[in-house]
mmCIF file of C-alpha atoms and ligand atoms in Angstrom:
data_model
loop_
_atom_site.group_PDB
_atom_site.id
_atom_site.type_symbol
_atom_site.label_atom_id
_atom_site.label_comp_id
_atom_site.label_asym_id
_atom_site.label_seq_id
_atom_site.Cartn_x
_atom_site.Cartn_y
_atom_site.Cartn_z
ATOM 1 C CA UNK A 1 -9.892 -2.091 13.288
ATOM 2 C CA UNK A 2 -6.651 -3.592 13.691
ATOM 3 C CA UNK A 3 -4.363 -2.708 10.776
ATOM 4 C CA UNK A 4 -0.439 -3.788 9.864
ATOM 5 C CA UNK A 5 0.650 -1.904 6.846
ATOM 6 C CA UNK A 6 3.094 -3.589 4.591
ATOM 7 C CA UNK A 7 6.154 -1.731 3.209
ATOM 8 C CA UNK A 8 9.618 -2.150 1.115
ATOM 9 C CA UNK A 9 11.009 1.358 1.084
ATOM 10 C CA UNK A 10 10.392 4.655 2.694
ATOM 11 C CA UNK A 11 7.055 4.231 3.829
ATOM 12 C CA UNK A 12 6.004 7.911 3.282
ATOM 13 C CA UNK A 13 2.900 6.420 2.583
ATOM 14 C CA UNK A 14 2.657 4.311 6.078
ATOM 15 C CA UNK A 15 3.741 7.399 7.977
ATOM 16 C CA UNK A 16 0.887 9.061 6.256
ATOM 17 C CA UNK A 17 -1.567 5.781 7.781
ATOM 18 C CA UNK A 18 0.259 6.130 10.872
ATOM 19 C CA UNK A 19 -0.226 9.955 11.719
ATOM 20 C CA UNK A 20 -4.157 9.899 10.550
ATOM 21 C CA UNK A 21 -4.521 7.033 13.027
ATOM 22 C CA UNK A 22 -3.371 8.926 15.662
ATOM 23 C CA UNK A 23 -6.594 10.973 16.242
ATOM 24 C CA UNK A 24 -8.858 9.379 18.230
ATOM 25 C CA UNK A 25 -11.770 9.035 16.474
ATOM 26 C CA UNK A 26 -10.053 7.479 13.444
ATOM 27 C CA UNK A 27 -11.786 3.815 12.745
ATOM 28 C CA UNK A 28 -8.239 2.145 12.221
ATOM 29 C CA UNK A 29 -5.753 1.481 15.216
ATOM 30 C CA UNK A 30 -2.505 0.992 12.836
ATOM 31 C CA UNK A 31 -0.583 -1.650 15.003
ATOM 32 C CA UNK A 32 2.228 -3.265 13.135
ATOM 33 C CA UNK A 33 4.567 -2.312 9.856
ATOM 34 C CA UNK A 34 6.460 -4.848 8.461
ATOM 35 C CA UNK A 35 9.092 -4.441 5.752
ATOM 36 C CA UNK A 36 10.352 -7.399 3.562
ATOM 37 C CA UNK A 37 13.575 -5.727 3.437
ATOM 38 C CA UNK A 38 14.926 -5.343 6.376
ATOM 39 C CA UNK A 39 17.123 -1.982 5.496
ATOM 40 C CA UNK A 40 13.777 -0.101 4.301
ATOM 41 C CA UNK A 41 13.903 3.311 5.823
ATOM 42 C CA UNK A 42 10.246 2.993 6.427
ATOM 43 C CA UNK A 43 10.984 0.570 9.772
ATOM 44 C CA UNK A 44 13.077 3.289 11.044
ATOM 45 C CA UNK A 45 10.256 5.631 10.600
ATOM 46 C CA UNK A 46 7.461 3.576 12.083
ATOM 47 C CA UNK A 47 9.827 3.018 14.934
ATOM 48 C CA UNK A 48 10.302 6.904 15.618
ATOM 49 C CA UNK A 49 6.276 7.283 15.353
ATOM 50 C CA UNK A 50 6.033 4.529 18.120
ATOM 51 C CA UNK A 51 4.903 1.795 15.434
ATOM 52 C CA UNK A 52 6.272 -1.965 16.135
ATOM 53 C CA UNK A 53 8.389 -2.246 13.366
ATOM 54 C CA UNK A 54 9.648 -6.117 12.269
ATOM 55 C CA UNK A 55 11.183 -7.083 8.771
ATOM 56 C CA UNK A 56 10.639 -10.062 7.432
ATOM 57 C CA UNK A 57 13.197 -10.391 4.486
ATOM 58 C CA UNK A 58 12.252 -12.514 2.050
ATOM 59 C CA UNK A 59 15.563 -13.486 0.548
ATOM 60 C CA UNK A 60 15.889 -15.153 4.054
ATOM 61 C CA UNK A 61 12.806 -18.219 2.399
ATOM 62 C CA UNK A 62 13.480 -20.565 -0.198
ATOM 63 C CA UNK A 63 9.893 -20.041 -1.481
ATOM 64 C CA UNK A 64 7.537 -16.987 -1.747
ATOM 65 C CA UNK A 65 4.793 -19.570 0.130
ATOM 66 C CA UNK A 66 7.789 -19.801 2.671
ATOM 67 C CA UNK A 67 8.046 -16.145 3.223
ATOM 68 C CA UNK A 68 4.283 -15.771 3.079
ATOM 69 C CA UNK A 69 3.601 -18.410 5.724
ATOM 70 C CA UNK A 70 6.110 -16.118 8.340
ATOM 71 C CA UNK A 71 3.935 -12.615 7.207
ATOM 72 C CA UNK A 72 0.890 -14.174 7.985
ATOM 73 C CA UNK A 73 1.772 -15.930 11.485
ATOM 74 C CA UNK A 74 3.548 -12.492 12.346
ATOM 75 C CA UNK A 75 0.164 -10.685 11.269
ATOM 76 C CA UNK A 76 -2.133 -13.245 13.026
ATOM 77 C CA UNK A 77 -0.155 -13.445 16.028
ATOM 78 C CA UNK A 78 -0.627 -10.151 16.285
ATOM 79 C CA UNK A 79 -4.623 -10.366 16.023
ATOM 80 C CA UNK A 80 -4.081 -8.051 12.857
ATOM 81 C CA UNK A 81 -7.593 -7.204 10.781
ATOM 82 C CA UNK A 82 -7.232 -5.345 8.200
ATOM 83 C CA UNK A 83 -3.709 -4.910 6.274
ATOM 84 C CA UNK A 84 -2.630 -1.721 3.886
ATOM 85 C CA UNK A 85 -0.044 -2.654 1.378
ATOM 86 C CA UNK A 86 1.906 1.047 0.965
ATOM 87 C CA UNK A 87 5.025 0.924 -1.467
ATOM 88 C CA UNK A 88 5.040 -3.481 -0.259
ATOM 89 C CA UNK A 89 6.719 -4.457 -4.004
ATOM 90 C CA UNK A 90 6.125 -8.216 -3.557
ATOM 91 C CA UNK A 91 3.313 -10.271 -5.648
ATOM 92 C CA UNK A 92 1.370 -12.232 -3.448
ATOM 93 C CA UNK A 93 0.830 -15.556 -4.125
ATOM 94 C CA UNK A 94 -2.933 -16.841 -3.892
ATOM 95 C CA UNK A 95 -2.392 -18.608 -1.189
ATOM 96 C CA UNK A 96 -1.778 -15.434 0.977
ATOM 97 C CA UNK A 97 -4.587 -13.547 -1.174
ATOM 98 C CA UNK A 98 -7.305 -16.113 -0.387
ATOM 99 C CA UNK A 99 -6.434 -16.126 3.183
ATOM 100 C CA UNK A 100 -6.493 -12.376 3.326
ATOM 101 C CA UNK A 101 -9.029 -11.521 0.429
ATOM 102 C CA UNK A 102 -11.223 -8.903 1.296
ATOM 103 C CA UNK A 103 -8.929 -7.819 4.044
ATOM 104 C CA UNK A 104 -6.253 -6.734 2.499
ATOM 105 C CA UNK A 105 -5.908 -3.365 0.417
ATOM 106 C CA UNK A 106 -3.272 -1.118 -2.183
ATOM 107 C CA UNK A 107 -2.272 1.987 -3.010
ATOM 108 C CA UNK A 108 -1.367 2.330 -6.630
ATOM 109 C CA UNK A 109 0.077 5.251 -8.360
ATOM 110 C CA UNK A 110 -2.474 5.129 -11.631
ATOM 111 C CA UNK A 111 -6.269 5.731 -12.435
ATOM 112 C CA UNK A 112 -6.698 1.637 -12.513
ATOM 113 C CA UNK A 113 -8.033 -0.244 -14.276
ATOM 114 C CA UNK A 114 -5.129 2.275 -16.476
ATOM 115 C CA UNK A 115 -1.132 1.279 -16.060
ATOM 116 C CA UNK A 116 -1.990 -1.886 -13.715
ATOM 117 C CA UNK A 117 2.140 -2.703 -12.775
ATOM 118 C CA UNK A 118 5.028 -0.809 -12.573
ATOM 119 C CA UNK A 119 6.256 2.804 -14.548
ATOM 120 C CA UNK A 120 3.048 4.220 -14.351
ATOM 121 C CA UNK A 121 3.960 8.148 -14.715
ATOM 122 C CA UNK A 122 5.949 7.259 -17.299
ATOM 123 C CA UNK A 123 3.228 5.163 -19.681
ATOM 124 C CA UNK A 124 0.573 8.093 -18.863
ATOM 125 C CA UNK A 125 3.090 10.603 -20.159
ATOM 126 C CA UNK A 126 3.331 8.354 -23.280
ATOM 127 C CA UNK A 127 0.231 7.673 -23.694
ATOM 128 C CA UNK A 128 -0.477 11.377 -24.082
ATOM 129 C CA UNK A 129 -2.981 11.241 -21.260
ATOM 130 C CA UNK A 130 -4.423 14.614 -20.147
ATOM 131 C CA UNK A 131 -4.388 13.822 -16.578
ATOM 132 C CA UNK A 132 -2.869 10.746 -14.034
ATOM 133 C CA UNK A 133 -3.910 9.456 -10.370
ATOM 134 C CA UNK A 134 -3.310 7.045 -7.475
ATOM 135 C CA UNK A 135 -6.442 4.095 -6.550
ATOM 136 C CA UNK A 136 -6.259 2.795 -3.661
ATOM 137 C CA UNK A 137 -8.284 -0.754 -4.199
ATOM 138 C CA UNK A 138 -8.963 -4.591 -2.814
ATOM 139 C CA UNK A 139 -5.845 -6.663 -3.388
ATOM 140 C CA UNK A 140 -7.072 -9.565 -5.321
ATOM 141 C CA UNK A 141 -5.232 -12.392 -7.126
ATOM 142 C CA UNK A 142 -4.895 -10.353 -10.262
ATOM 143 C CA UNK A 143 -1.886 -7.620 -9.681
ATOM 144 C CA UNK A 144 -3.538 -3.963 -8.626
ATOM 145 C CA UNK A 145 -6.854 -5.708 -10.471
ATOM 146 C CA UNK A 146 -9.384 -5.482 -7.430
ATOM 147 C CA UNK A 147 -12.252 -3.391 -6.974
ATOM 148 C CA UNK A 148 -11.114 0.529 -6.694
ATOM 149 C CA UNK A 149 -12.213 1.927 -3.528
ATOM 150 C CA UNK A 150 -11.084 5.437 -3.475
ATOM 151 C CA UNK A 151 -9.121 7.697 -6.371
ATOM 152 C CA UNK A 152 -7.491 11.027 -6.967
ATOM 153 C CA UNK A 153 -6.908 12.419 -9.890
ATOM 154 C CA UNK A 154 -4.290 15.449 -11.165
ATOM 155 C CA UNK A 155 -3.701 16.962 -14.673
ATOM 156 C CA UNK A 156 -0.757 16.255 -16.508
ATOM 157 C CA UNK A 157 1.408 19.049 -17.669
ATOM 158 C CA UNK A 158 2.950 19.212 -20.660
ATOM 159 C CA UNK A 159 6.113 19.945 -19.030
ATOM 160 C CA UNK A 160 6.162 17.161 -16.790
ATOM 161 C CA UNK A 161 8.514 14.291 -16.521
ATOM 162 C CA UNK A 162 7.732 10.761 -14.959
ATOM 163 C CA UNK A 163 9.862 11.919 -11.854
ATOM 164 C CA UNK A 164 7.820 15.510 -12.163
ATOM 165 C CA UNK A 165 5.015 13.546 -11.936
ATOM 166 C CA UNK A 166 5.468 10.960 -9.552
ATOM 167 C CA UNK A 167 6.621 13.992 -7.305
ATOM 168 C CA UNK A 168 3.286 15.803 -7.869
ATOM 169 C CA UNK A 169 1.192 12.629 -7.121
ATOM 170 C CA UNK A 170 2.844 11.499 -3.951
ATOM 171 C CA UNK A 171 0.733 14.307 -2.033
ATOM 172 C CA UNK A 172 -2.258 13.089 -3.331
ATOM 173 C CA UNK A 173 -1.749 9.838 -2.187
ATOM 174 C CA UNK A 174 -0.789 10.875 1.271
ATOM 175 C CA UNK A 175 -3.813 12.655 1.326
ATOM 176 C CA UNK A 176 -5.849 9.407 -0.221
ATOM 177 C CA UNK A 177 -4.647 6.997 1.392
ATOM 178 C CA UNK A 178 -5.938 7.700 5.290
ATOM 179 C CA UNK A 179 -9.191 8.627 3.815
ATOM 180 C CA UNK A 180 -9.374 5.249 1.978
ATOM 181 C CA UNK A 181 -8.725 2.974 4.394
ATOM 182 C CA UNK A 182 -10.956 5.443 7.327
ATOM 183 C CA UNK A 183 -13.877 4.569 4.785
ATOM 184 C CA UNK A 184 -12.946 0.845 4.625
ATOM 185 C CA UNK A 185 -12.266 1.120 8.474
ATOM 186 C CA UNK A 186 -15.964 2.075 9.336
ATOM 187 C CA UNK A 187 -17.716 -0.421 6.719
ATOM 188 C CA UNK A 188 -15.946 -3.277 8.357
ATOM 189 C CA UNK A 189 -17.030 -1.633 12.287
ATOM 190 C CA UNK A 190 -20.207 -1.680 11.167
HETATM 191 C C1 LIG B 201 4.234 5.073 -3.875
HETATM 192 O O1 LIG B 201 4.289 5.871 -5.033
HETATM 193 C C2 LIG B 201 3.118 4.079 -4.033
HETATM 194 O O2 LIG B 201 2.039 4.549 -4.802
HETATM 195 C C3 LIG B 201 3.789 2.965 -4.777
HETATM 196 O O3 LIG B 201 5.143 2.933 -4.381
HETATM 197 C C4 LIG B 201 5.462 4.167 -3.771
HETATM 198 C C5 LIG B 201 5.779 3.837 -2.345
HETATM 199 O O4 LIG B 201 6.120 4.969 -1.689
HETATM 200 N N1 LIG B 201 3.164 1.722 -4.454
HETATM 201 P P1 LIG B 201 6.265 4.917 -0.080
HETATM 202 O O5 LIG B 201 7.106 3.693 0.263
HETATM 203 O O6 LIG B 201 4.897 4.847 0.495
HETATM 204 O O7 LIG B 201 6.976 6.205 0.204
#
């Protein structure tokens, strides 16, 4: 299956994407990263890993349908299938989610439906939770409210921090991530 995956910073997560696609026998043929900020260190990444890297920055549109309308010519143009979102901090607008609905899928740094947004390891700490996760799910209109497809889960130490966290659960969803979108990979083949 065709994939682009979608990034704004480092992309450790699209590297991860990238390197499980490079066996074989994995069901997703990672073909195009695109950044909306053209100074992410993720393009730079994809680029050494042999990735067709493009930015599209979206300070460049006067509207978010503006920049949408260049993401999705760049992705169909490219015959692109299936798309990851990995660290991509834009909303969508619905007019990009129902043309891509059911194609399109997130990683999110929370057991969802728990801590849907942003400062996730740091509202789990408050919260006094006993443990914390990543989802990756569908992207759907609603901000990290589709369908969960795949989760990990970790306990949370009392010693930890939101930054002792976060570092923690990145792992977890390098490890989630190319076993999320393998399983959404070979329902779509088949
Ligand atoms: C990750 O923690 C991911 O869960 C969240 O933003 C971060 C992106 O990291 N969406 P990277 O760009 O994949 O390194």
């Amino acid at each position: 299956v065709k994939t682009a995956v979608l990034i704004s910073g480092r992309g450790s997560n699209m590297v991860a994407l990238v390197t499980a696609a490079q066996d074989p026998n994995y069901p997703a043929d990672i073909a195009l990263v695109i950044s909306n900020r053209p100074k992410a260190k993720g393009l730079g990444r994809a680029q050494e890993l042999g990735v067709t890297a493009i930015s599209i920055d979206h300070k460049a549109y006067a509207t978010r349908e503006a920049f949408e309308a260049e993401l999705d010519k760049a992705l169909s143009d490219a015959k692109i299938e299936l798309i990851c979102c990995a660290g991509f901090m834009r909303v969508l607008t619905p007019w990009f989610i129902n043309r891509w609905e059911g194609r399109i899928i997130n990683i999110h740094p929370s057991l969802l439906p728990k801590y849907k947004g942003l400062n996730t390891h740091a509202r789990a700490l408050d919260a006094g939770d006993r443990e914390h996760g990543c989802s990756v799910h569908w992207v759907s209109a609603e901000l990290d409210g589709g369908a969960v497809i795949k989760q990990m889960s970790i306990p949370i130490d009392h010693r930890d921090t939101a930054e002792s966290l976060a570092d923690r659960l990145l792992p977890l969803e390098l490890a989630l991530y190319p076993k999320a979108l393998a399983q959404v990979a070979r329902d779509i083949k088949n």
